[in-house]
């Protein structure tokens, strides 16, 4: 059959990035189903189309003609749920999730992943009181539906959907949690899904892999939020691990990546991490011994963002650092 828009998009993507088709559809659908998507066959689950496009860092704009009536109802419900989550209307999200499970096709791993992902987000909503064990459990169950090799992110030209990256971030962020779950393939066997991330080197490797994907294969503006989260998690890990040389390199790369983002809150943490690094190195960024001035400048930039965004907790941390480490009372 003749390839239409999707098929041509895939061909262009392959030529531009030199990736195999299997890297796009692995874990999402079979090769036969992928061929049906390439020819834009109408009798398809639209979530498959959305997810394949997401793996290539693209939105599904312009493919709405492939929606069937039932697909359209589920598609609208997903949009409503995402909007309610952005507005922190968690009661509505919980209610819509129950409705969605009643409507979605049975035995569909992509719809199940969508539900598990949003259940994970609900488990995380409490901040310090978040149910981290539950969030980790849900993240792991969701991730292995499309990335059974999720703990091995070293494959050349590894592709991710934003959802897969956020699930990985959750597992890395809470990797010290004590958690034991049934193996998805062998329910009688108990496994520790976070063991792969407890070593800083493994978690760091996964984060670098995702930054490479974001920088090379996925450069759309709508992915800026997850890009910022990945860079910040990597910088936090490097700082905790005491890898200051790598952290300095990471900071420079993150500043480049953040140049086009709109996540001003992330800039506050980035500048404060840079200030602490300069404080530990006791050296200016240009190699001079005038490190105190530069450290204060970074603190001021972080402080200004925090004050503008009314980030009280972060303001208190910056004040404490300036008082105890720099013997300086910070003020704008």
GROMACS .gro file of C-alpha atoms in nm:
model
  332
    1UNK     CA    1   0.000   0.000   0.000
    2UNK     CA    2   0.113   0.357  -0.060
    3UNK     CA    3   0.267   0.535   0.233
    4UNK     CA    4   0.090   0.853   0.340
    5UNK     CA    5   0.190   1.139   0.572
    6UNK     CA    6   0.293   0.916   0.862
    7UNK     CA    7   0.496   0.683   0.642
    8UNK     CA    8   0.678   0.973   0.479
    9UNK     CA    9   0.740   1.128   0.820
   10UNK     CA   10   0.900   0.803   0.935
   11UNK     CA   11   1.120   0.786   0.625
   12UNK     CA   12   1.241   1.142   0.677
   13UNK     CA   13   1.304   1.072   1.047
   14UNK     CA   14   1.505   0.761   0.966
   15UNK     CA   15   1.716   0.943   0.707
   16UNK     CA   16   1.779   1.240   0.936
   17UNK     CA   17   1.872   1.041   1.248
   18UNK     CA   18   1.980   0.704   1.102
   19UNK     CA   19   1.753   0.499   1.326
   20UNK     CA   20   1.583   0.169   1.254
   21UNK     CA   21   1.206   0.149   1.244
   22UNK     CA   22   1.214  -0.103   1.526
   23UNK     CA   23   1.355   0.162   1.759
   24UNK     CA   24   1.037   0.362   1.701
   25UNK     CA   25   0.777   0.091   1.756
   26UNK     CA   26   0.961  -0.146   1.995
   27UNK     CA   27   0.740  -0.207   2.298
   28UNK     CA   28   0.453  -0.005   2.152
   29UNK     CA   29   0.319  -0.232   1.879
   30UNK     CA   30   0.417  -0.508   1.638
   31UNK     CA   31   0.590  -0.450   1.306
   32UNK     CA   32   0.268  -0.543   1.126
   33UNK     CA   33   0.071  -0.283   1.321
   34UNK     CA   34   0.339  -0.023   1.252
   35UNK     CA   35   0.302  -0.089   0.878
   36UNK     CA   36  -0.073  -0.030   0.912
   37UNK     CA   37   0.001   0.302   1.081
   38UNK     CA   38   0.243   0.398   0.803
   39UNK     CA   39  -0.036   0.353   0.549
   40UNK     CA   40  -0.278   0.540   0.779
   41UNK     CA   41  -0.526   0.254   0.796
   42UNK     CA   42  -0.840   0.384   0.964
   43UNK     CA   43  -0.918   0.081   1.180
   44UNK     CA   44  -0.649   0.157   1.439
   45UNK     CA   45  -0.636   0.255   1.805
   46UNK     CA   46  -0.544   0.623   1.786
   47UNK     CA   47  -0.337   0.603   2.105
   48UNK     CA   48  -0.093   0.384   1.908
   49UNK     CA   49  -0.050   0.667   1.657
   50UNK     CA   50  -0.003   0.924   1.937
   51UNK     CA   51   0.257   0.710   2.113
   52UNK     CA   52   0.459   0.636   1.798
   53UNK     CA   53   0.470   1.006   1.715
   54UNK     CA   54   0.575   1.082   2.074
   55UNK     CA   55   0.867   0.839   2.038
   56UNK     CA   56   0.986   1.054   1.749
   57UNK     CA   57   0.941   1.373   1.951
   58UNK     CA   58   0.640   1.484   1.749
   59UNK     CA   59   0.281   1.583   1.825
   60UNK     CA   60  -0.024   1.426   1.661
   61UNK     CA   61  -0.144   1.750   1.502
   62UNK     CA   62  -0.295   1.685   1.162
   63UNK     CA   63  -0.374   1.319   1.219
   64UNK     CA   64  -0.720   1.369   1.372
   65UNK     CA   65  -0.880   1.227   1.058
   66UNK     CA   66  -0.770   0.882   1.176
   67UNK     CA   67  -0.991   0.910   1.485
   68UNK     CA   68  -1.285   0.675   1.507
   69UNK     CA   69  -1.586   0.774   1.717
   70UNK     CA   70  -1.482   0.572   2.023
   71UNK     CA   71  -1.123   0.688   1.977
   72UNK     CA   72  -1.251   1.045   1.973
   73UNK     CA   73  -1.427   1.002   2.307
   74UNK     CA   74  -1.114   0.856   2.467
   75UNK     CA   75  -0.895   1.123   2.308
   76UNK     CA   76  -1.114   1.401   2.453
   77UNK     CA   77  -1.110   1.229   2.793
   78UNK     CA   78  -0.727   1.218   2.786
   79UNK     CA   79  -0.712   1.588   2.703
   80UNK     CA   80  -0.955   1.670   2.986
   81UNK     CA   81  -0.749   1.462   3.228
   82UNK     CA   82  -0.423   1.632   3.130
   83UNK     CA   83  -0.583   1.974   3.172
   84UNK     CA   84  -0.726   1.884   3.514
   85UNK     CA   85  -0.382   1.757   3.621
   86UNK     CA   86  -0.221   2.086   3.511
   87UNK     CA   87  -0.483   2.274   3.713
   88UNK     CA   88  -0.418   2.043   4.012
   89UNK     CA   89  -0.782   1.936   4.016
   90UNK     CA   90  -0.693   1.594   4.154
   91UNK     CA   91  -1.046   1.492   4.252
   92UNK     CA   92  -1.157   1.535   3.891
   93UNK     CA   93  -0.854   1.343   3.765
   94UNK     CA   94  -0.933   1.053   3.997
   95UNK     CA   95  -1.296   1.047   3.882
   96UNK     CA   96  -1.200   1.069   3.514
   97UNK     CA   97  -0.950   0.785   3.555
   98UNK     CA   98  -1.227   0.557   3.680
   99UNK     CA   99  -1.446   0.658   3.386
  100UNK     CA  100  -1.159   0.609   3.142
  101UNK     CA  101  -1.089   0.255   3.266
  102UNK     CA  102  -1.454   0.168   3.200
  103UNK     CA  103  -1.434   0.308   2.844
  104UNK     CA  104  -1.088   0.196   2.728
  105UNK     CA  105  -1.023  -0.121   2.525
  106UNK     CA  106  -0.950  -0.423   2.741
  107UNK     CA  107  -0.599  -0.570   2.737
  108UNK     CA  108  -0.451  -0.253   2.586
  109UNK     CA  109  -0.109  -0.184   2.736
  110UNK     CA  110  -0.094   0.175   2.607
  111UNK     CA  111  -0.424   0.272   2.770
  112UNK     CA  112  -0.316   0.089   3.085
  113UNK     CA  113   0.013   0.278   3.082
  114UNK     CA  114  -0.174   0.608   3.048
  115UNK     CA  115  -0.388   0.524   3.353
  116UNK     CA  116  -0.096   0.398   3.565
  117UNK     CA  117   0.103   0.712   3.480
  118UNK     CA  118  -0.172   0.944   3.603
  119UNK     CA  119  -0.227   0.728   3.911
  120UNK     CA  120   0.145   0.773   3.979
  121UNK     CA  121   0.105   1.149   3.945
  122UNK     CA  122  -0.180   1.139   4.196
  123UNK     CA  123   0.037   0.940   4.439
  124UNK     CA  124   0.312   1.205   4.409
  125UNK     CA  125   0.089   1.507   4.463
  126UNK     CA  126   0.141   1.530   4.839
  127UNK     CA  127   0.495   1.670   4.825
  128UNK     CA  128   0.672   1.552   5.141
  129UNK     CA  129   0.370   1.341   5.232
  130UNK     CA  130   0.361   1.176   4.888
  131UNK     CA  131   0.322   0.799   4.883
  132UNK     CA  132   0.661   0.735   4.728
  133UNK     CA  133   0.644   0.357   4.746
  134UNK     CA  134   0.312   0.362   4.560
  135UNK     CA  135   0.446   0.613   4.306
  136UNK     CA  136   0.750   0.390   4.240
  137UNK     CA  137   0.534   0.081   4.209
  138UNK     CA  138   0.300   0.248   3.959
  139UNK     CA  139   0.592   0.400   3.763
  140UNK     CA  140   0.760   0.061   3.731
  141UNK     CA  141   0.441  -0.117   3.627
  142UNK     CA  142   0.377   0.151   3.365
  143UNK     CA  143   0.732   0.163   3.229
  144UNK     CA  144   0.773  -0.210   3.166
  145UNK     CA  145   0.462  -0.209   2.949
  146UNK     CA  146   0.658  -0.039   2.669
  147UNK     CA  147   1.020  -0.064   2.789
  148UNK     CA  148   1.091  -0.403   2.941
  149UNK     CA  149   1.459  -0.316   2.909
  150UNK     CA  150   1.398   0.016   3.082
  151UNK     CA  151   1.678  -0.058   3.328
  152UNK     CA  152   1.926  -0.084   3.037
  153UNK     CA  153   1.916   0.255   2.862
  154UNK     CA  154   2.255   0.215   2.691
  155UNK     CA  155   2.131   0.088   2.357
  156UNK     CA  156   2.250   0.302   2.069
  157UNK     CA  157   1.991   0.561   1.962
  158UNK     CA  158   1.744   0.477   2.233
  159UNK     CA  159   1.412   0.658   2.179
  160UNK     CA  160   1.163   0.762   2.448
  161UNK     CA  161   0.816   0.906   2.479
  162UNK     CA  162   0.777   1.194   2.729
  163UNK     CA  163   0.576   0.957   2.948
  164UNK     CA  164   0.853   0.696   2.947
  165UNK     CA  165   1.109   0.961   3.043
  166UNK     CA  166   0.892   1.089   3.328
  167UNK     CA  167   0.844   0.732   3.455
  168UNK     CA  168   1.221   0.677   3.446
  169UNK     CA  169   1.276   1.006   3.630
  170UNK     CA  170   1.040   0.894   3.905
  171UNK     CA  171   1.225   0.564   3.950
  172UNK     CA  172   1.560   0.746   3.962
  173UNK     CA  173   1.434   1.020   4.196
  174UNK     CA  174   1.305   0.768   4.452
  175UNK     CA  175   1.568   0.501   4.390
  176UNK     CA  176   1.649   0.461   4.761
  177UNK     CA  177   1.294   0.354   4.849
  178UNK     CA  178   1.253   0.007   4.998
  179UNK     CA  179   1.027  -0.166   4.751
  180UNK     CA  180   0.955  -0.526   4.649
  181UNK     CA  181   0.704  -0.618   4.378
  182UNK     CA  182   0.593  -0.920   4.174
  183UNK     CA  183   0.781  -0.966   3.846
  184UNK     CA  184   0.544  -0.876   3.557
  185UNK     CA  185   0.656  -1.187   3.364
  186UNK     CA  186   0.671  -1.422   3.664
  187UNK     CA  187   0.417  -1.308   3.928
  188UNK     CA  188   0.535  -1.575   4.171
  189UNK     CA  189   0.881  -1.411   4.181
  190UNK     CA  190   0.942  -1.096   4.385
  191UNK     CA  191   1.187  -0.840   4.251
  192UNK     CA  192   1.328  -0.503   4.352
  193UNK     CA  193   1.255  -0.276   4.053
  194UNK     CA  194   1.467   0.009   4.187
  195UNK     CA  195   1.786  -0.196   4.230
  196UNK     CA  196   1.903  -0.086   3.885
  197UNK     CA  197   1.899   0.278   3.996
  198UNK     CA  198   2.053   0.253   4.344
  199UNK     CA  199   2.403   0.285   4.200
  200UNK     CA  200   2.462   0.648   4.110
  201UNK     CA  201   2.656   0.549   3.799
  202UNK     CA  202   2.357   0.359   3.654
  203UNK     CA  203   2.116   0.642   3.726
  204UNK     CA  204   2.362   0.897   3.585
  205UNK     CA  205   2.402   0.693   3.266
  206UNK     CA  206   2.025   0.679   3.217
  207UNK     CA  207   1.991   1.054   3.266
  208UNK     CA  208   2.272   1.134   3.022
  209UNK     CA  209   2.106   0.900   2.771
  210UNK     CA  210   1.780   1.092   2.799
  211UNK     CA  211   1.953   1.430   2.763
  212UNK     CA  212   2.115   1.302   2.444
  213UNK     CA  213   1.778   1.191   2.310
  214UNK     CA  214   1.623   1.528   2.393
  215UNK     CA  215   1.907   1.718   2.229
  216UNK     CA  216   1.933   1.513   1.910
  217UNK     CA  217   1.602   1.348   1.833
  218UNK     CA  218   1.351   1.568   2.010
  219UNK     CA  219   1.375   1.945   1.983
  220UNK     CA  220   1.011   2.056   1.997
  221UNK     CA  221   0.905   2.332   2.233
  222UNK     CA  222   0.631   2.121   2.394
  223UNK     CA  223   0.899   1.894   2.544
  224UNK     CA  224   1.075   2.174   2.735
  225UNK     CA  225   0.929   2.079   3.073
  226UNK     CA  226   1.059   1.723   3.072
  227UNK     CA  227   1.394   1.844   2.932
  228UNK     CA  228   1.435   2.078   3.230
  229UNK     CA  229   1.339   1.805   3.478
  230UNK     CA  230   1.599   1.567   3.334
  231UNK     CA  231   1.881   1.823   3.352
  232UNK     CA  232   1.792   1.921   3.709
  233UNK     CA  233   1.777   1.559   3.826
  234UNK     CA  234   2.117   1.495   3.667
  235UNK     CA  235   2.269   1.800   3.839
  236UNK     CA  236   2.123   1.697   4.175
  237UNK     CA  237   2.267   1.348   4.139
  238UNK     CA  238   2.613   1.477   4.043
  239UNK     CA  239   2.615   1.721   4.335
  240UNK     CA  240   2.511   1.449   4.582
  241UNK     CA  241   2.776   1.216   4.438
  242UNK     CA  242   3.049   1.479   4.479
  243UNK     CA  243   3.135   1.471   4.107
  244UNK     CA  244   3.211   1.841   4.077
  245UNK     CA  245   3.405   1.819   3.750
  246UNK     CA  246   3.113   1.646   3.579
  247UNK     CA  247   2.871   1.885   3.745
  248UNK     CA  248   3.055   2.184   3.600
  249UNK     CA  249   3.033   2.034   3.252
  250UNK     CA  250   2.666   1.952   3.311
  251UNK     CA  251   2.590   2.308   3.423
  252UNK     CA  252   2.728   2.452   3.101
  253UNK     CA  253   2.524   2.207   2.892
  254UNK     CA  254   2.213   2.273   3.101
  255UNK     CA  255   2.248   2.649   3.054
  256UNK     CA  256   2.248   2.592   2.678
  257UNK     CA  257   1.944   2.366   2.704
  258UNK     CA  258   1.759   2.609   2.932
  259UNK     CA  259   1.821   2.904   2.700
  260UNK     CA  260   1.503   2.832   2.507
  261UNK     CA  261   1.287   2.707   2.790
  262UNK     CA  262   1.016   2.887   2.983
  263UNK     CA  263   1.071   2.707   3.314
  264UNK     CA  264   1.190   3.001   3.522
  265UNK     CA  265   1.164   2.801   3.845
  266UNK     CA  266   1.427   2.561   3.716
  267UNK     CA  267   1.663   2.850   3.649
  268UNK     CA  268   1.652   2.936   4.018
  269UNK     CA  269   1.775   2.590   4.118
  270UNK     CA  270   2.032   2.586   3.838
  271UNK     CA  271   2.190   2.913   3.953
  272UNK     CA  272   2.187   2.801   4.317
  273UNK     CA  273   2.355   2.470   4.227
  274UNK     CA  274   2.618   2.670   4.035
  275UNK     CA  275   2.672   2.897   4.337
  276UNK     CA  276   2.730   2.599   4.567
  277UNK     CA  277   2.971   2.444   4.317
  278UNK     CA  278   3.176   2.766   4.300
  279UNK     CA  279   3.172   2.776   4.680
  280UNK     CA  280   3.314   2.424   4.701
  281UNK     CA  281   3.575   2.483   4.430
  282UNK     CA  282   3.683   2.817   4.586
  283UNK     CA  283   3.762   2.933   4.237
  284UNK     CA  284   3.597   3.165   3.987
  285UNK     CA  285   3.459   3.025   3.664
  286UNK     CA  286   3.751   3.191   3.479
  287UNK     CA  287   4.008   3.028   3.707
  288UNK     CA  288   4.065   3.341   3.917
  289UNK     CA  289   4.057   3.346   4.296
  290UNK     CA  290   3.773   3.599   4.303
  291UNK     CA  291   3.520   3.320   4.358
  292UNK     CA  292   3.321   3.499   4.630
  293UNK     CA  293   3.193   3.767   4.394
  294UNK     CA  294   3.079   3.514   4.134
  295UNK     CA  295   2.921   3.294   4.399
  296UNK     CA  296   2.721   3.591   4.529
  297UNK     CA  297   2.612   3.681   4.175
  298UNK     CA  298   2.474   3.331   4.121
  299UNK     CA  299   2.295   3.343   4.457
  300UNK     CA  300   2.143   3.680   4.365
  301UNK     CA  301   2.009   3.544   4.035
  302UNK     CA  302   1.857   3.246   4.212
  303UNK     CA  303   1.720   3.470   4.488
  304UNK     CA  304   1.559   3.712   4.239
  305UNK     CA  305   1.376   3.428   4.062
  306UNK     CA  306   1.260   3.274   4.390
  307UNK     CA  307   1.130   3.608   4.516
  308UNK     CA  308   0.947   3.679   4.189
  309UNK     CA  309   0.788   3.334   4.195
  310UNK     CA  310   0.718   3.345   4.572
  311UNK     CA  311   0.924   3.031   4.637
  312UNK     CA  312   0.948   3.066   5.014
  313UNK     CA  313   1.127   2.740   5.091
  314UNK     CA  314   1.395   2.805   4.829
  315UNK     CA  315   1.440   3.165   4.952
  316UNK     CA  316   1.507   3.036   5.302
  317UNK     CA  317   1.769   2.789   5.172
  318UNK     CA  318   1.951   3.061   4.978
  319UNK     CA  319   1.949   3.296   5.280
  320UNK     CA  320   2.085   3.022   5.504
  321UNK     CA  321   2.361   2.934   5.257
  322UNK     CA  322   2.468   3.297   5.216
  323UNK     CA  323   2.469   3.351   5.591
  324UNK     CA  324   2.655   3.034   5.688
  325UNK     CA  325   2.889   2.984   5.390
  326UNK     CA  326   2.947   3.336   5.257
  327UNK     CA  327   2.894   3.532   5.583
  328UNK     CA  328   2.674   3.764   5.381
  329UNK     CA  329   2.321   3.895   5.425
  330UNK     CA  330   2.162   3.864   5.082
  331UNK     CA  331   1.908   4.122   4.969
  332UNK     CA  332   1.791   4.270   4.640
   0.00000   0.00000   0.00000
